[in-house]
């Protein structure tokens, strides 16, 4: 079982988008039994809230199933050993993750798995949910390819 935690600041936009895009990619390869995938926040500002409505709308538009009851959950120090991969959306998330769990070799930035390493554009500020979706899809596809090779997964 490969245990993955996607992380952003609020856990209402980017990391839940990554969680459900990744689950969809994994389901389409019939690999769901090999993965445990969640998402969490580095801030408690949105604690208990649902996925931000424009993100829900984007996931519906793209035909990606998601949990309408998903609530914001905060990353805690113990998570360091509960996940094989802790994936931040941007460099700032990675710094905040390391402040919570300490420096750890299982922490990555999502788009570092692509050929164009960069931060995921933050739709909270850009209001561009399509761009965030495209960035995250590119990152999740590259991350899954990396995992399939590294963890020797076949389908
Ligand atoms: P997320 O987006 O980190 O992708 O969930 C944000 C959500 C809330 C805020 C910023 C980003 N905020 O400042 O409240």
mmCIF file of C-alpha atoms and ligand atoms in Angstrom:
data_model
loop_
_atom_site.group_PDB
_atom_site.id
_atom_site.type_symbol
_atom_site.label_atom_id
_atom_site.label_comp_id
_atom_site.label_asym_id
_atom_site.label_seq_id
_atom_site.Cartn_x
_atom_site.Cartn_y
_atom_site.Cartn_z
ATOM 1 C CA UNK A 1 0.000 0.000 0.000
ATOM 2 C CA UNK A 2 1.420 3.387 -1.025
ATOM 3 C CA UNK A 3 0.250 6.089 1.391
ATOM 4 C CA UNK A 4 0.016 9.611 -0.054
ATOM 5 C CA UNK A 5 -0.960 12.892 1.606
ATOM 6 C CA UNK A 6 -1.425 15.970 -0.602
ATOM 7 C CA UNK A 7 -0.994 19.246 1.284
ATOM 8 C CA UNK A 8 -1.830 22.911 0.690
ATOM 9 C CA UNK A 9 -2.497 25.883 2.952
ATOM 10 C CA UNK A 10 -6.255 25.607 3.450
ATOM 11 C CA UNK A 11 -7.174 22.079 2.180
ATOM 12 C CA UNK A 12 -10.184 23.554 0.378
ATOM 13 C CA UNK A 13 -8.731 24.153 -3.124
ATOM 14 C CA UNK A 14 -5.490 22.621 -4.394
ATOM 15 C CA UNK A 15 -4.838 19.596 -2.184
ATOM 16 C CA UNK A 16 -8.397 18.184 -2.364
ATOM 17 C CA UNK A 17 -8.269 18.734 -6.138
ATOM 18 C CA UNK A 18 -5.031 16.705 -6.180
ATOM 19 C CA UNK A 19 -6.532 14.033 -3.895
ATOM 20 C CA UNK A 20 -9.522 13.390 -6.152
ATOM 21 C CA UNK A 21 -7.626 13.744 -9.457
ATOM 22 C CA UNK A 22 -5.059 11.200 -8.194
ATOM 23 C CA UNK A 23 -7.811 8.829 -6.987
ATOM 24 C CA UNK A 24 -9.445 9.096 -10.432
ATOM 25 C CA UNK A 25 -6.151 8.319 -12.246
ATOM 26 C CA UNK A 26 -5.499 5.363 -9.943
ATOM 27 C CA UNK A 27 -9.092 4.050 -10.310
ATOM 28 C CA UNK A 28 -8.839 4.250 -14.109
ATOM 29 C CA UNK A 29 -5.803 1.940 -13.910
ATOM 30 C CA UNK A 30 -7.660 -0.370 -11.441
ATOM 31 C CA UNK A 31 -4.889 0.287 -8.910
ATOM 32 C CA UNK A 32 -7.103 1.603 -6.082
ATOM 33 C CA UNK A 33 -6.227 -1.321 -3.766
ATOM 34 C CA UNK A 34 -2.546 -0.340 -3.915
ATOM 35 C CA UNK A 35 -3.048 3.271 -2.756
ATOM 36 C CA UNK A 36 -4.248 5.184 0.302
ATOM 37 C CA UNK A 37 -4.733 8.855 -0.671
ATOM 38 C CA UNK A 38 -5.821 11.812 1.492
ATOM 39 C CA UNK A 39 -5.275 15.590 1.640
ATOM 40 C CA UNK A 40 -4.562 17.944 4.536
ATOM 41 C CA UNK A 41 -3.915 21.609 5.437
ATOM 42 C CA UNK A 42 -0.925 23.363 6.988
ATOM 43 C CA UNK A 43 -3.258 26.040 8.409
ATOM 44 C CA UNK A 44 -6.303 25.521 10.644
ATOM 45 C CA UNK A 45 -8.069 28.551 9.174
ATOM 46 C CA UNK A 46 -10.560 26.474 7.164
ATOM 47 C CA UNK A 47 -10.791 23.569 9.654
ATOM 48 C CA UNK A 48 -14.003 21.553 9.218
ATOM 49 C CA UNK A 49 -14.996 23.257 5.945
ATOM 50 C CA UNK A 50 -15.963 21.461 2.730
ATOM 51 C CA UNK A 51 -14.137 21.690 -0.589
ATOM 52 C CA UNK A 52 -14.425 25.270 -1.945
ATOM 53 C CA UNK A 53 -17.517 25.418 -4.227
ATOM 54 C CA UNK A 54 -15.626 26.606 -7.380
ATOM 55 C CA UNK A 55 -13.299 23.586 -6.968
ATOM 56 C CA UNK A 56 -16.312 21.282 -6.638
ATOM 57 C CA UNK A 57 -17.703 22.861 -9.845
ATOM 58 C CA UNK A 58 -14.413 22.288 -11.687
ATOM 59 C CA UNK A 59 -14.231 18.631 -10.581
ATOM 60 C CA UNK A 60 -17.865 18.102 -11.705
ATOM 61 C CA UNK A 61 -17.099 19.790 -15.067
ATOM 62 C CA UNK A 62 -14.162 17.393 -15.566
ATOM 63 C CA UNK A 63 -16.175 14.317 -14.518
ATOM 64 C CA UNK A 64 -13.966 13.601 -11.518
ATOM 65 C CA UNK A 65 -15.824 11.976 -8.601
ATOM 66 C CA UNK A 66 -15.214 13.510 -5.167
ATOM 67 C CA UNK A 67 -16.521 13.266 -1.611
ATOM 68 C CA UNK A 68 -19.009 16.087 -1.044
ATOM 69 C CA UNK A 69 -18.652 15.473 2.713
ATOM 70 C CA UNK A 70 -14.840 15.923 2.662
ATOM 71 C CA UNK A 71 -13.851 18.224 5.556
ATOM 72 C CA UNK A 72 -10.626 20.153 6.065
ATOM 73 C CA UNK A 73 -8.131 18.195 8.126
ATOM 74 C CA UNK A 74 -4.802 19.547 9.447
ATOM 75 C CA UNK A 75 -1.373 17.987 8.978
ATOM 76 C CA UNK A 76 0.170 16.958 12.331
ATOM 77 C CA UNK A 77 3.671 15.862 13.367
ATOM 78 C CA UNK A 78 2.686 12.151 13.540
ATOM 79 C CA UNK A 79 1.806 12.247 9.827
ATOM 80 C CA UNK A 80 5.524 12.145 8.998
ATOM 81 C CA UNK A 81 5.556 8.368 9.589
ATOM 82 C CA UNK A 82 1.988 7.690 8.450
ATOM 83 C CA UNK A 83 2.659 8.540 4.788
ATOM 84 C CA UNK A 84 5.202 7.414 2.199
ATOM 85 C CA UNK A 85 4.743 10.628 0.204
ATOM 86 C CA UNK A 86 3.750 14.049 1.564
ATOM 87 C CA UNK A 87 3.192 16.288 -1.450
ATOM 88 C CA UNK A 88 3.012 20.095 -1.220
ATOM 89 C CA UNK A 89 1.563 22.244 -3.980
ATOM 90 C CA UNK A 90 4.195 24.999 -3.761
ATOM 91 C CA UNK A 91 7.536 25.788 -2.134
ATOM 92 C CA UNK A 92 5.798 27.726 0.658
ATOM 93 C CA UNK A 93 3.708 24.615 1.514
ATOM 94 C CA UNK A 94 6.894 22.547 1.663
ATOM 95 C CA UNK A 95 8.395 25.016 4.156
ATOM 96 C CA UNK A 96 5.240 24.926 6.288
ATOM 97 C CA UNK A 97 5.090 21.106 6.100
ATOM 98 C CA UNK A 98 8.681 20.961 7.369
ATOM 99 C CA UNK A 99 7.798 23.325 10.209
ATOM 100 C CA UNK A 100 5.082 20.851 11.302
ATOM 101 C CA UNK A 101 6.818 17.503 10.786
ATOM 102 C CA UNK A 102 10.498 18.512 10.605
ATOM 103 C CA UNK A 103 12.819 17.975 7.629
ATOM 104 C CA UNK A 104 11.891 14.632 6.100
ATOM 105 C CA UNK A 105 12.871 12.756 2.948
ATOM 106 C CA UNK A 106 9.249 11.882 2.116
ATOM 107 C CA UNK A 107 8.276 15.525 1.432
ATOM 108 C CA UNK A 108 8.040 16.659 -2.221
ATOM 109 C CA UNK A 109 6.599 19.507 -4.323
ATOM 110 C CA UNK A 110 4.033 18.148 -6.818
ATOM 111 C CA UNK A 111 5.299 19.753 -10.008
ATOM 112 C CA UNK A 112 8.895 18.647 -9.303
ATOM 113 C CA UNK A 113 7.772 15.305 -10.796
ATOM 114 C CA UNK A 114 7.168 17.039 -14.159
ATOM 115 C CA UNK A 115 9.588 18.277 -16.796
ATOM 116 C CA UNK A 116 8.762 21.863 -15.763
ATOM 117 C CA UNK A 117 9.301 22.101 -11.987
ATOM 118 C CA UNK A 118 7.273 24.980 -10.532
ATOM 119 C CA UNK A 119 4.600 25.885 -7.984
ATOM 120 C CA UNK A 120 0.944 25.054 -8.663
ATOM 121 C CA UNK A 121 -0.771 28.359 -9.483
ATOM 122 C CA UNK A 122 -2.878 29.236 -6.401
ATOM 123 C CA UNK A 123 -6.506 29.704 -7.516
ATOM 124 C CA UNK A 124 -7.419 31.409 -4.224
ATOM 125 C CA UNK A 125 -5.543 34.430 -5.581
ATOM 126 C CA UNK A 126 -5.615 33.908 -9.363
ATOM 127 C CA UNK A 127 -9.312 32.791 -9.403
ATOM 128 C CA UNK A 128 -8.189 30.613 -12.326
ATOM 129 C CA UNK A 129 -9.479 27.173 -11.330
ATOM 130 C CA UNK A 130 -8.882 25.770 -14.833
ATOM 131 C CA UNK A 131 -5.149 26.603 -14.603
ATOM 132 C CA UNK A 132 -4.951 24.999 -11.142
ATOM 133 C CA UNK A 133 -6.727 21.904 -12.511
ATOM 134 C CA UNK A 134 -4.335 21.669 -15.481
ATOM 135 C CA UNK A 135 -1.243 22.095 -13.263
ATOM 136 C CA UNK A 136 -2.457 19.497 -10.764
ATOM 137 C CA UNK A 137 -3.468 16.985 -13.464
ATOM 138 C CA UNK A 138 -0.009 17.346 -15.067
ATOM 139 C CA UNK A 139 1.617 16.857 -11.652
ATOM 140 C CA UNK A 140 -0.502 13.851 -10.670
ATOM 141 C CA UNK A 141 0.098 12.122 -14.023
ATOM 142 C CA UNK A 142 3.860 12.633 -13.671
ATOM 143 C CA UNK A 143 3.799 11.541 -10.012
ATOM 144 C CA UNK A 144 1.851 8.373 -10.862
ATOM 145 C CA UNK A 145 4.306 7.537 -13.663
ATOM 146 C CA UNK A 146 7.170 8.026 -11.175
ATOM 147 C CA UNK A 147 5.451 5.754 -8.641
ATOM 148 C CA UNK A 148 4.661 3.051 -11.200
ATOM 149 C CA UNK A 149 8.380 2.863 -12.089
ATOM 150 C CA UNK A 150 9.854 3.379 -8.593
ATOM 151 C CA UNK A 151 7.446 1.125 -6.701
ATOM 152 C CA UNK A 152 7.396 -1.410 -9.576
ATOM 153 C CA UNK A 153 3.615 -1.324 -9.921
ATOM 154 C CA UNK A 154 2.094 -3.080 -12.907
ATOM 155 C CA UNK A 155 -1.512 -3.153 -14.008
HETATM 156 P P1 LIG B 1 -5.757 26.138 -0.756
HETATM 157 O O1 LIG B 1 -6.333 27.618 -1.024
HETATM 158 O O2 LIG B 1 -4.538 26.341 0.139
HETATM 159 O O3 LIG B 1 -5.430 25.655 -2.108
HETATM 160 O O4 LIG B 1 -6.876 25.372 -0.081
HETATM 161 C C1 LIG B 1 -6.472 28.611 -0.072
HETATM 162 C C2 LIG B 1 -7.545 28.588 0.792
HETATM 163 C C3 LIG B 1 -7.703 29.593 1.721
HETATM 164 C C4 LIG B 1 -6.763 30.614 1.767
HETATM 165 C C5 LIG B 1 -5.683 30.629 0.917
HETATM 166 C C6 LIG B 1 -5.517 29.609 -0.013
HETATM 167 N N1 LIG B 1 -6.947 31.684 2.707
HETATM 168 O O5 LIG B 1 -6.109 32.611 2.714
HETATM 169 O O6 LIG B 1 -7.910 31.667 3.467
#
